[in-house]
Short mmCIF file of C-alpha atoms in Angstrom, two decimals:
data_model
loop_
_atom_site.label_atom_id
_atom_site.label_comp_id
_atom_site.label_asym_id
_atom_site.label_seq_id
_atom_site.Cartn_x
_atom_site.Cartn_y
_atom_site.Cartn_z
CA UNK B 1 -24.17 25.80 -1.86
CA UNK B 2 -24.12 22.28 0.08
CA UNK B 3 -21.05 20.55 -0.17
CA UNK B 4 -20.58 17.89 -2.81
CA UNK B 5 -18.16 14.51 -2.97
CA UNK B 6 -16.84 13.37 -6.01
CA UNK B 7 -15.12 9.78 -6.34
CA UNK B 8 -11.94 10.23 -8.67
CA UNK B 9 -10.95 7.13 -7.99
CA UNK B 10 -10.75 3.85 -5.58
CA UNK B 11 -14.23 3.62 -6.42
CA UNK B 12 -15.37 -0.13 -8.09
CA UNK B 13 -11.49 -0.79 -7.67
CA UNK B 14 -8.59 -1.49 -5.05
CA UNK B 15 -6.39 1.39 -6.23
CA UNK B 16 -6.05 4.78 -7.56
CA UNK B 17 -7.84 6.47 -4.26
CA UNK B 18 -8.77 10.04 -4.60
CA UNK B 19 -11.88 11.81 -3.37
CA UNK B 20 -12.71 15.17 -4.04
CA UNK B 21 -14.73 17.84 -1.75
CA UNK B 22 -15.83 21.07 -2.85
CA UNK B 23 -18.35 23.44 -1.28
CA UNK B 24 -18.57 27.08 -2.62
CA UNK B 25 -15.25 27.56 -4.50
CA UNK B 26 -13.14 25.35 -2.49
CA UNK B 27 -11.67 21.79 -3.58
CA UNK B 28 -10.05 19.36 -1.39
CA UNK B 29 -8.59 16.63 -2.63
CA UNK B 30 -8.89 13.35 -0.04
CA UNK B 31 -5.59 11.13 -1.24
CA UNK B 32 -4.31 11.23 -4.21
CA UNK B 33 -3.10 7.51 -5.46
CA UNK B 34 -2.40 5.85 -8.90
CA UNK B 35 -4.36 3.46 -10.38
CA UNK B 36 -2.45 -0.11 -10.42
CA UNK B 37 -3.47 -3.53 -11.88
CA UNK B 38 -4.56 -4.54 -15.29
CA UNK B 39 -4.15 -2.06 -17.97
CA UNK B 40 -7.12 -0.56 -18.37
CA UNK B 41 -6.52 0.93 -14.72
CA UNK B 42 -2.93 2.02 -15.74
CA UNK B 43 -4.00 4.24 -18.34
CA UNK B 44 -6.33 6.63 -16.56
CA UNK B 45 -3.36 7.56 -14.83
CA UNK B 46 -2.07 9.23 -18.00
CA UNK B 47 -5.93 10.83 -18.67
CA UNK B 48 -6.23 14.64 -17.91
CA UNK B 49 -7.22 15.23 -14.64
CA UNK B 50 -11.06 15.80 -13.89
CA UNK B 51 -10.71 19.11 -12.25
CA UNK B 52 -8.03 21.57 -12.96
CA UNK B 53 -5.19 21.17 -10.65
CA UNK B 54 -4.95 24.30 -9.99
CA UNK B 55 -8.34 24.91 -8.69
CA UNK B 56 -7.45 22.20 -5.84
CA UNK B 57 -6.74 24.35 -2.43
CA UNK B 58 -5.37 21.39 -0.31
CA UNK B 59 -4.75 17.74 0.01
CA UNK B 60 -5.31 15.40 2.68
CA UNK B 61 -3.16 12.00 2.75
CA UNK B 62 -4.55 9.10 5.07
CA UNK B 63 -0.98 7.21 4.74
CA UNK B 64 1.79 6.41 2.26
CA UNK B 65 0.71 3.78 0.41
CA UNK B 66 1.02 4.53 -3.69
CA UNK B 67 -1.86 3.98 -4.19
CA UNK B 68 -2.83 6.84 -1.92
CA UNK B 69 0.15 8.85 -2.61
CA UNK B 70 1.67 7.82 -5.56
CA UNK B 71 -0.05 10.56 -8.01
CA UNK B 72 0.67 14.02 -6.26
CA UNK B 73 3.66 14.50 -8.29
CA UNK B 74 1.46 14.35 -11.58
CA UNK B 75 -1.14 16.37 -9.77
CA UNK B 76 2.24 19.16 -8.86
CA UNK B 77 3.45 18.79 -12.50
CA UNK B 78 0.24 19.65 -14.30
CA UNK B 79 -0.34 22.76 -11.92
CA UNK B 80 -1.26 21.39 -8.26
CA UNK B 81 0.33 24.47 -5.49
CA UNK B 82 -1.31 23.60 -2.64
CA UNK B 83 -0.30 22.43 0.96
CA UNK B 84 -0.40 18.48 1.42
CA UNK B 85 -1.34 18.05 4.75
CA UNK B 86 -0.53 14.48 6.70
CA UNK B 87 0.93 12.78 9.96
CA UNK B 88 4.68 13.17 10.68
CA UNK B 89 5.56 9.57 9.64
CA UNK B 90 3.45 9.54 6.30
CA UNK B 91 5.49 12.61 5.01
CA UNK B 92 8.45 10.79 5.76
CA UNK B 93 7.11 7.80 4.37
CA UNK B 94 5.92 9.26 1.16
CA UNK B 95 8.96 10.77 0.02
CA UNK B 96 10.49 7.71 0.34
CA UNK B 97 8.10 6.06 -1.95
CA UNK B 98 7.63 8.89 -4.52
CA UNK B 99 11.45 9.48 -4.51
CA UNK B 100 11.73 5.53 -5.49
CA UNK B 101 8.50 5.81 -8.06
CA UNK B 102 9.93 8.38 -10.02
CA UNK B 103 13.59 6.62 -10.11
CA UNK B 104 11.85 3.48 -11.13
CA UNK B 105 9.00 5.03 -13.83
CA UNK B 106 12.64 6.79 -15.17
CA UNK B 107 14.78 3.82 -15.58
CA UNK B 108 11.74 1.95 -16.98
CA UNK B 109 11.04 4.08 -19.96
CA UNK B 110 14.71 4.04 -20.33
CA UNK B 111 14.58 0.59 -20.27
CA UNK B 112 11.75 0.34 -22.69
CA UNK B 113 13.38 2.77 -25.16
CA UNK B 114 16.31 1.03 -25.51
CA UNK B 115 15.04 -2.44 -25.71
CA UNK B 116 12.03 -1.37 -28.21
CA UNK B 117 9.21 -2.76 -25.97
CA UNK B 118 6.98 -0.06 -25.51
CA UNK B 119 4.04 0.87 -27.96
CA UNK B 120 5.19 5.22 -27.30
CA UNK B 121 7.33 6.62 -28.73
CA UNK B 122 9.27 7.45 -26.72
CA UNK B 123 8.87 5.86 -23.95
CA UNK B 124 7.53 8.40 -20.81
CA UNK B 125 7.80 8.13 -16.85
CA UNK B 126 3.84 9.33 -15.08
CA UNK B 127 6.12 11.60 -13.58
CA UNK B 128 9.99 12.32 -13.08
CA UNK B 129 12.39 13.10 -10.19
CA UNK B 130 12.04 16.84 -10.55
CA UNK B 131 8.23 16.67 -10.11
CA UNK B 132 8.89 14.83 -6.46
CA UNK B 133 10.96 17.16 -5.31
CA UNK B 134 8.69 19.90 -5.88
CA UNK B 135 6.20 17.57 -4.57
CA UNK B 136 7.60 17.35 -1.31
CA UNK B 137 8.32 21.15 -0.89
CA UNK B 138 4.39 21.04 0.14
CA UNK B 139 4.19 18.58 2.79
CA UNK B 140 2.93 19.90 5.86
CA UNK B 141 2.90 18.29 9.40
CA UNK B 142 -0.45 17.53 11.30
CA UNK B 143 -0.66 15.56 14.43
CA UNK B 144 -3.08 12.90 15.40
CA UNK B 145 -6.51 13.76 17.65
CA UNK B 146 -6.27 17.58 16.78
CA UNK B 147 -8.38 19.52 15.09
CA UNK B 148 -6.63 21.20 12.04
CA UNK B 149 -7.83 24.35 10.62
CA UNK B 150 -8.39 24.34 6.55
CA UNK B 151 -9.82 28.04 6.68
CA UNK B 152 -12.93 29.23 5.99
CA UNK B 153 -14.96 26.92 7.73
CA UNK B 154 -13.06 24.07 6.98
CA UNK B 155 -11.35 21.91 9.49
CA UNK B 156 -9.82 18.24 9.47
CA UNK B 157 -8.71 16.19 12.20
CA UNK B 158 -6.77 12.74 11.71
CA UNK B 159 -6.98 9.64 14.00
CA UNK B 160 -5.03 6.21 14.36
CA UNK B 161 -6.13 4.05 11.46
CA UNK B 162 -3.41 0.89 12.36
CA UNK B 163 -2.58 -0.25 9.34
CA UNK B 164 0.57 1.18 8.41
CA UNK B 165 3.40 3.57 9.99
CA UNK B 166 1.66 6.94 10.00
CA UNK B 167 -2.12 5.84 8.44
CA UNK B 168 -4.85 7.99 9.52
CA UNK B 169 -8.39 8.12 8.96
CA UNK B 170 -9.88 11.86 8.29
CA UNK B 171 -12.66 13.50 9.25
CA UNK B 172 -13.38 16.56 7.15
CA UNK B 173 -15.93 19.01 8.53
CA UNK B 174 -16.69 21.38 5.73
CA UNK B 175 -19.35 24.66 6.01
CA UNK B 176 -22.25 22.51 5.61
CA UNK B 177 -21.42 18.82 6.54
CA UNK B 178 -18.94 16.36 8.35
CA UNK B 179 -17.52 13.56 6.15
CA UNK B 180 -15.09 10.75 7.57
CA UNK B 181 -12.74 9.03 5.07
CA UNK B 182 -11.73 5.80 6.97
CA UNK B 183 -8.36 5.02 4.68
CA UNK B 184 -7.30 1.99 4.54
CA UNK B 185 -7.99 0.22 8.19
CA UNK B 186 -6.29 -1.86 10.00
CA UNK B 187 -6.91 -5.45 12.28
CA UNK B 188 -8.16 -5.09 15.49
CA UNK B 189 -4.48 -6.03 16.39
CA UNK B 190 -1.38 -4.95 14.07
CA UNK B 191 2.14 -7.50 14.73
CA UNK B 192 4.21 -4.07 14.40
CA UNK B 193 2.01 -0.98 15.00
CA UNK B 194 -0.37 0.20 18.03
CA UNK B 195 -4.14 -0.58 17.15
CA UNK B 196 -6.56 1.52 15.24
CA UNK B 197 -8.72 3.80 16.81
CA UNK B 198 -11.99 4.51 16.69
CA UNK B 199 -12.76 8.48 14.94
CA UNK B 200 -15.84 10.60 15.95
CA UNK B 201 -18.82 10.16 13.55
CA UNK B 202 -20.00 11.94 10.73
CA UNK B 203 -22.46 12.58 8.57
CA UNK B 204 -21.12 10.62 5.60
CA UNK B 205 -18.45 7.69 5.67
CA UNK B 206 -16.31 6.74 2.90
CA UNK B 207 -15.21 3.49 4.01
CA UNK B 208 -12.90 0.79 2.31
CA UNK B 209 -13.86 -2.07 1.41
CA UNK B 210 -10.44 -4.35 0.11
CA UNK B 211 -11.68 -7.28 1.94
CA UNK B 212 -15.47 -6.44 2.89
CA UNK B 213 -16.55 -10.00 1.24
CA UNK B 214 -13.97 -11.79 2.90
CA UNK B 215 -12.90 -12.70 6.73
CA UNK B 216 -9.19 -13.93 7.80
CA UNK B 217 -9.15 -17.27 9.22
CA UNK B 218 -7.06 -18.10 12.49
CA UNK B 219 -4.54 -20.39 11.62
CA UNK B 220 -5.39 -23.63 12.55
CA UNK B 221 -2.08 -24.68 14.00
CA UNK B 222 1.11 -22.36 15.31
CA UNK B 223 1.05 -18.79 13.30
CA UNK B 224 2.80 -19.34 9.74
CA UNK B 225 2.91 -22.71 9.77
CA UNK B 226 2.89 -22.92 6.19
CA UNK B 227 5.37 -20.72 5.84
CA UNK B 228 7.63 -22.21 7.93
CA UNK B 229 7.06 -25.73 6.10
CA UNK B 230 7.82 -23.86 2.94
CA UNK B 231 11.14 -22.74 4.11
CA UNK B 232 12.10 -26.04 5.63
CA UNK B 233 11.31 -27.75 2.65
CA UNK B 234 12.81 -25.14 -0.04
CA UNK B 235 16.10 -25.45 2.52
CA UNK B 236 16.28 -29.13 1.93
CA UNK B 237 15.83 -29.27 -1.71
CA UNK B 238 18.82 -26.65 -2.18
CA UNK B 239 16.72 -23.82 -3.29
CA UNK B 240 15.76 -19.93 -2.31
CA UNK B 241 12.88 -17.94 -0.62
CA UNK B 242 11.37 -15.22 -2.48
CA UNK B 243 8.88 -13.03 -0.91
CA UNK B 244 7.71 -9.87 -2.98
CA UNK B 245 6.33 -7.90 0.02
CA UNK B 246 5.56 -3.95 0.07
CA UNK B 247 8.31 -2.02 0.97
CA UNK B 248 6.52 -0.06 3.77
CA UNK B 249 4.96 -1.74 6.50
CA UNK B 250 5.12 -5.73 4.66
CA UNK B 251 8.50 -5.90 4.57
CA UNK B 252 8.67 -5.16 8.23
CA UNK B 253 6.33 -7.88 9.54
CA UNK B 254 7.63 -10.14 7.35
CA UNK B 255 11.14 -9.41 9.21
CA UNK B 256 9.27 -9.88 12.38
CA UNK B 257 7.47 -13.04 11.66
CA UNK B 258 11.07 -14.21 10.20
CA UNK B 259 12.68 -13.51 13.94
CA UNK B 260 10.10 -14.98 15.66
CA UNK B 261 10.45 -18.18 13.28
CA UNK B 262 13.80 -18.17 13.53
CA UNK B 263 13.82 -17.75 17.38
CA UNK B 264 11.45 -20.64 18.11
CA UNK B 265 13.58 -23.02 15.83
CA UNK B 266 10.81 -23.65 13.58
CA UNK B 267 13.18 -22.57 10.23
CA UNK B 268 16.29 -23.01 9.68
CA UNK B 269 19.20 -20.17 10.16
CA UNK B 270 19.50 -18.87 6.57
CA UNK B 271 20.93 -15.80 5.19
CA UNK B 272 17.94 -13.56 5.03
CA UNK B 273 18.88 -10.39 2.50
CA UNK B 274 16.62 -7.21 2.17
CA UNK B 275 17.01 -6.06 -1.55
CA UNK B 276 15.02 -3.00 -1.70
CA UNK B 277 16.34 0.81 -1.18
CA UNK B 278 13.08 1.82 -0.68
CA UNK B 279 12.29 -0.90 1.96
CA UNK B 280 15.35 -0.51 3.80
CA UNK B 281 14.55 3.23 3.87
CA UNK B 282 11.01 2.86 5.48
CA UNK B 283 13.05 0.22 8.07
CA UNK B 284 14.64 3.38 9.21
CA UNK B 285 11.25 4.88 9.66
CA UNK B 286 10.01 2.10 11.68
CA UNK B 287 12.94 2.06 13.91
CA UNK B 288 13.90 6.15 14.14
CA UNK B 289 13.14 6.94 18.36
CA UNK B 290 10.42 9.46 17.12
CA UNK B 291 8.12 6.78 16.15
CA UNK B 292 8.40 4.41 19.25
CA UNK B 293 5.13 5.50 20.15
CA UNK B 294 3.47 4.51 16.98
CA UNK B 295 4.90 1.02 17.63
CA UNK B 296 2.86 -1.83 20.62
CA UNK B 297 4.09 -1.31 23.69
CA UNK B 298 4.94 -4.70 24.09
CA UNK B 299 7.74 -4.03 21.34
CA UNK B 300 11.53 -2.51 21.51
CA UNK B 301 11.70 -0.01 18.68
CA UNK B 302 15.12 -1.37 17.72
CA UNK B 303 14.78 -5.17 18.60
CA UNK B 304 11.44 -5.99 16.63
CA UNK B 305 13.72 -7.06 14.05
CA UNK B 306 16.39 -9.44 14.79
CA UNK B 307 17.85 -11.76 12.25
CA UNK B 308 21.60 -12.51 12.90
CA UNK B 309 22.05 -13.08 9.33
CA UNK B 310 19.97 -10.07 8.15
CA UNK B 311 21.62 -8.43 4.95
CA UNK B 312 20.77 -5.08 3.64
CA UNK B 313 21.37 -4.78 -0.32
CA UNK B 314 22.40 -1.42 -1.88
CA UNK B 315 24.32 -1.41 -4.55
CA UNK B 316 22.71 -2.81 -8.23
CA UNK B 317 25.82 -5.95 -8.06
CA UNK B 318 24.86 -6.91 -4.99
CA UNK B 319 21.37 -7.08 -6.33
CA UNK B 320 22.74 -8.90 -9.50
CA UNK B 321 24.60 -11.39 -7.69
CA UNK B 322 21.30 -12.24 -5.65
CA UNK B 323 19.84 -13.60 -9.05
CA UNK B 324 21.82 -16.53 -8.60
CA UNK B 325 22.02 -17.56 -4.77
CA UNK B 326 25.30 -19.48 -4.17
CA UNK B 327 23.51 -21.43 -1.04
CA UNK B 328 19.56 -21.42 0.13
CA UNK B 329 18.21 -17.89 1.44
CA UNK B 330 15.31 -15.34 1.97
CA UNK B 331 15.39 -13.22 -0.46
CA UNK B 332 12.81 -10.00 0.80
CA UNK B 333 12.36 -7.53 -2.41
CA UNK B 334 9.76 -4.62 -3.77
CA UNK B 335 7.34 -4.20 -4.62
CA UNK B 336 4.60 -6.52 -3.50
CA UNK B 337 2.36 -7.08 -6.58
CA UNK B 338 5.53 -7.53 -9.03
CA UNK B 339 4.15 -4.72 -10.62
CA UNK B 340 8.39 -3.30 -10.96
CA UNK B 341 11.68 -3.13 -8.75
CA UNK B 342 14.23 -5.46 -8.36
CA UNK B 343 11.88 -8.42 -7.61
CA UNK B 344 11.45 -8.36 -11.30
CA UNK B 345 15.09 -9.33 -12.03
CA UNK B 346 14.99 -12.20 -8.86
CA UNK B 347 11.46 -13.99 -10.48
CA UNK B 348 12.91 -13.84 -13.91
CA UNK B 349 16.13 -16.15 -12.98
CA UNK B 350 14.08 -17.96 -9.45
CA UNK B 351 10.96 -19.24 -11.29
CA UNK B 352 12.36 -21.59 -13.98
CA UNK B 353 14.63 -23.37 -11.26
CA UNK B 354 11.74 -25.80 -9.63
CA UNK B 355 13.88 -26.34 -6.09
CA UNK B 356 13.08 -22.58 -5.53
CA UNK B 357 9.90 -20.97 -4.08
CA UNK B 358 7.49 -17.80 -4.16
CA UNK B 359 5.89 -16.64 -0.85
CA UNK B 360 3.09 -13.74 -1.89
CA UNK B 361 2.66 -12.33 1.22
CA UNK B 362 -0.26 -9.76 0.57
CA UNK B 363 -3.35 -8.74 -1.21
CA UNK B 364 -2.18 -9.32 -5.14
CA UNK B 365 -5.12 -7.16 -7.20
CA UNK B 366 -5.85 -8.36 -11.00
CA UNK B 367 -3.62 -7.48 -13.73
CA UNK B 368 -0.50 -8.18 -11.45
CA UNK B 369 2.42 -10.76 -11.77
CA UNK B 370 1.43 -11.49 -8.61
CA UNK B 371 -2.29 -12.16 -9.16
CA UNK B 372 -1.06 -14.08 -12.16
CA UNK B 373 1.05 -16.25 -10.27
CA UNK B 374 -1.40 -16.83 -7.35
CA UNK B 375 -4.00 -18.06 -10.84
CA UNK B 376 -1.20 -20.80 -11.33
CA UNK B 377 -0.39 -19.09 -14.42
CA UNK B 378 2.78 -21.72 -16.27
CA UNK B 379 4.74 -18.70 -17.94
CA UNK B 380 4.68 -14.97 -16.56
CA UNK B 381 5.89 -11.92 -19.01
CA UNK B 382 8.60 -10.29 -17.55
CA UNK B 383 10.61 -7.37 -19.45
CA UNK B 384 9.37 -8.05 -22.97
CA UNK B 385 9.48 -11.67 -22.71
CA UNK B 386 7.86 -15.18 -21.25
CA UNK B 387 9.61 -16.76 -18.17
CA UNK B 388 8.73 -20.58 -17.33
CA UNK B 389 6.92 -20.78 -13.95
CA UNK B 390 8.31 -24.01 -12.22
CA UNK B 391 9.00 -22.36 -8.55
CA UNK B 392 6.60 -23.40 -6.35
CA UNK B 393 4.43 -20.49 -4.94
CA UNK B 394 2.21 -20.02 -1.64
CA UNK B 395 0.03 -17.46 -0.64
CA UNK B 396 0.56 -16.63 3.00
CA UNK B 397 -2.59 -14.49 4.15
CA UNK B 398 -1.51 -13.87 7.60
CA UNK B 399 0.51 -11.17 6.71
CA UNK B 400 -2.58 -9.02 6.08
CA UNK B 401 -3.55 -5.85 7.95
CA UNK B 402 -6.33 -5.19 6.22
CA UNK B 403 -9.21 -5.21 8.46
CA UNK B 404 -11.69 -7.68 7.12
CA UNK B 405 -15.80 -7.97 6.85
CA UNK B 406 -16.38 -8.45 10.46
CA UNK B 407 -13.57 -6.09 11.42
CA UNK B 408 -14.91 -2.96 8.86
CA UNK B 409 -18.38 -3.78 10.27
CA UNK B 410 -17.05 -3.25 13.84
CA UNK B 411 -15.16 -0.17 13.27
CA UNK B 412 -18.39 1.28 11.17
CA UNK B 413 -20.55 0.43 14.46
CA UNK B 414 -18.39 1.73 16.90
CA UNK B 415 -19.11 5.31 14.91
CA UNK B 416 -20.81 8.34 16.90
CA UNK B 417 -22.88 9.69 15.74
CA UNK B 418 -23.79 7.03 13.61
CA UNK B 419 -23.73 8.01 9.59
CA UNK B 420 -26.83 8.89 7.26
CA UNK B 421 -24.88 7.49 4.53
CA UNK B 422 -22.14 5.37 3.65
CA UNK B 423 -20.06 4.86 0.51
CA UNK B 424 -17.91 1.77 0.47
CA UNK B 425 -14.80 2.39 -1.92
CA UNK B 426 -10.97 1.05 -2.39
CA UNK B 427 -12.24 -2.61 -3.24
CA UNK B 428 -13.57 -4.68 -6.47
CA UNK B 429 -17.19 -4.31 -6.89
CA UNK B 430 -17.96 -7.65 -5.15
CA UNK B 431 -15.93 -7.11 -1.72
CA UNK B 432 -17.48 -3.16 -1.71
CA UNK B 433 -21.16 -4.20 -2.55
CA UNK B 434 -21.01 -7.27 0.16
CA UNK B 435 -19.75 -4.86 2.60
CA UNK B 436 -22.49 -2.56 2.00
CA UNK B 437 -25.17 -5.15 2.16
CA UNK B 438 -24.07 -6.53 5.94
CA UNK B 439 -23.55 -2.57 6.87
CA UNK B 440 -27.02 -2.34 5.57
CA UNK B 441 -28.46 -5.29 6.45
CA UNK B 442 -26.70 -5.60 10.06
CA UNK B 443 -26.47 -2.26 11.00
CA UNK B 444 -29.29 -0.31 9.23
CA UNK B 445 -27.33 1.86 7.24
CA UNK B 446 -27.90 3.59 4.02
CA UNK B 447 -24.70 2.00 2.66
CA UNK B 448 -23.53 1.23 -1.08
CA UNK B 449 -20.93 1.14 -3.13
CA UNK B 450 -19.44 4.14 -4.52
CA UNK B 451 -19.61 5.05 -8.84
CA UNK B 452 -16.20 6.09 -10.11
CA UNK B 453 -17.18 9.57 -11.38
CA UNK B 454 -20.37 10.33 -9.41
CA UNK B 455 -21.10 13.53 -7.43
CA UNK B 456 -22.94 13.18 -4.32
CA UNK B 457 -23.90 16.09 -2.31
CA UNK B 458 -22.67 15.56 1.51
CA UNK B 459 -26.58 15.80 4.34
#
């Protein structure tokens, strides 16, 4: 039997990532993320599964991203056994971030129950703290630029993707057909990590597509300009920074840009505090000696961050106290689409006050405080109730390291053998149909967007 692709998810969305192979009786399961963004997304992450979980043999994770990661624990709960098989850092990486999902999806519906919010009752976490743990009982080691035996006839090798810590793009060969699953793909240059690379060929692509109708634009004056003129001006009027950023890999470059900012003299020397456990954990990541080769050479493992008034917050008062700064600061916090942790608790007593301001610094998908307040929305809902929007907020897109059009065009050229088909997923159905147009119309492939649902079977 020839060997068949099913898209479980990222497919005519940004999130929620999770491809399926099978060929004969064998299932592998290509990521495995949660859907995020408006609600109709959120809910399929409480429908059954597809396939039994069971019946899955083995899962491949291109990095640590939730939405890549963020729904093996429901997959372990409801009878998932298998080995999970990624890079060194992405196992560490995701059991930071599942760890801190399941805390976080517990406190909620606690949260929910006791202040009557939620339409269930009662209120129920995707997944709990005991399902992680058993979770990360099957994470297995592979290395990069080695082929990795599945068994019979199955083999998988992962190569440098450059977008975060640890991110990998996979090329599957199965009994009857190669497949390459790109993940999510980095710039041509990352500020933190060594650059992509490019994999061998195969037969089929799966390719994202989060910004395949878009390019960035070079700043037209020094890098983060606006930024800067943001924090100058937020300084002077009294106020406080807020920047929801990811807690792996944004909250890192956002450090960096900050030292590099605050080492040229273009802001001034404010108290900059990290307020995420999660973030500070993947920090450790980032700077632990076994990594320094993932990093650019042109970068000290330990001194890519250095911020004199740097301030790690731990404990839940030193988080309260942050609602209320006592003098102007950078306040860094999870998770980057407002979508829960403590940056919840900062926007609900920062937006009212108009001398304070809201940096987004990354790709905010619909249905998310942060889309809403990118839209200019004038009141956001935050735990049960509506918060006046008066902060001023920027978008700074120079954080991104998501490859763009002419960056997922390059990396799709630079392919050999060059694919029969391509399938352009992990984006809204604009950004993946444009970027199967140009692959079509520029580089003659048989590209198009992939159907959440469909079954394709692999050439």
């Amino acid at each position: 039997m020839a060997s068949r692709l099913t898209f479980l998810g990222g497919a005519g969305t940004v999130t929620g990532s999770k491809f399926l192979l099978a060929d004969g009786g064998r299932r592998v399961l290509v990521d495995a993320g949660v859907f995020q963004g408006e609600k109709e997304l959120r809910e399929r992450n409480w429908q059954p599964f597809p396939v039994p979980p069971q019946s899955i043999d083995l899962v491949l994770l291109t990095h640590a991203h939730t939405d890549h990661v963020g729904y093996l624990p429901a997959l372990v709960r409801d009878g998932f056994a298998g080995v999970v098989l990624a890079t060194e850092a992405t196992c560490e990486l995701a059991e930071i971030v599942l760890r801190d999902a399941a805390f976080l999806a517990e406190r909620d519906a606690e949260y929910a129950a006791s202040h009557g919010y939620s339409r269930h009752t009662p209120p129920l976490p995707l997944f709990t703290e005991a399902d992680v743990e058993r979770t990360l009982r099957l994470l297995r080691v592979v290395d990069y630029d080695e082929d990795e035996d599945l068994g019979e006839g199955w083999t998988a090798r992962w190569t440098r993707a450059g977008h975060i810590l640890g991110a990998a793009s996979i090329r599957v060969r199965t009994p009857s057909a190669s497949v390459l699953f790109s993940g999510d793909l980095g710039r041509h240059e990352h500020p933190v990590l060594r650059a992509r690379e490019v994999p061998e060929g195969a037969d089929a692509v799966v390719v994202e597509s989060t910004y395949g109708d878009r390019e960035h634009h070079d700043p037209s004056g020094a890098a983060h300009e606006p930024l800067a003129d943001l924090i100058r001006r937020t300084a002077r009027r009294g106020g406080s920074v807020l920047i929801p950023a990811f807690a792996v890999d944004r909250t890192e470059v956002v450090l960096q840009t900050l030292t590099n900012l605050m080492r040229d003299g273009r802001i001034p020397d404010l108290p900059v505090f990290v307020n995420s456990p999660m973030a500070l954990a993947a920090l450790g990541v980032y700077r632990d000696p076994r990594f320094a080769g993932e990093l650019r050479p042109d970068l000290d493992v330990t001194g890519f961050v250095d911020l004199p008034r740097l301030h790690e917050v731990h404990s839940t008062e030193e988080s309260i106290a942050l609602n209320r700064p006592t003098m102007p600061c950078v306040i860094i916090s999870s998770s980057g689409m407002a979508t829960g942790g403590r940056v919840l608790h900062h926007l609900e007593h920062l937006l009212p006050d108009s001398r304070n301001a809201v940096v987004l610094a990354g790709y905010q998908a619909a249905g998310t405080r942060g889309r809403a307040l990118l839209d200019g929305v004038t009141t956001l809902k935050m735990h049960g109730r509506q918060v006046a929007v008066r902060a001023e907020v920027l978008q700074d897109e120079e954080f991104s390291v998501h490859a763009d059009c002419s960056e997922l065009l390059d990396w799709l050229a630079a392919l050999s053998p060059a694919p029969t088909t391509v399938f352009a997923v992990h984006g809204t159905p604009e950004s993946a149909s444009a970027l199967a147009g140009k692959a079509h119309d520029r580089l003659g492939l048989a590209a198009r967007p992939a159907v959440l649902g469909e079954t394709v079977p692999l050439p």
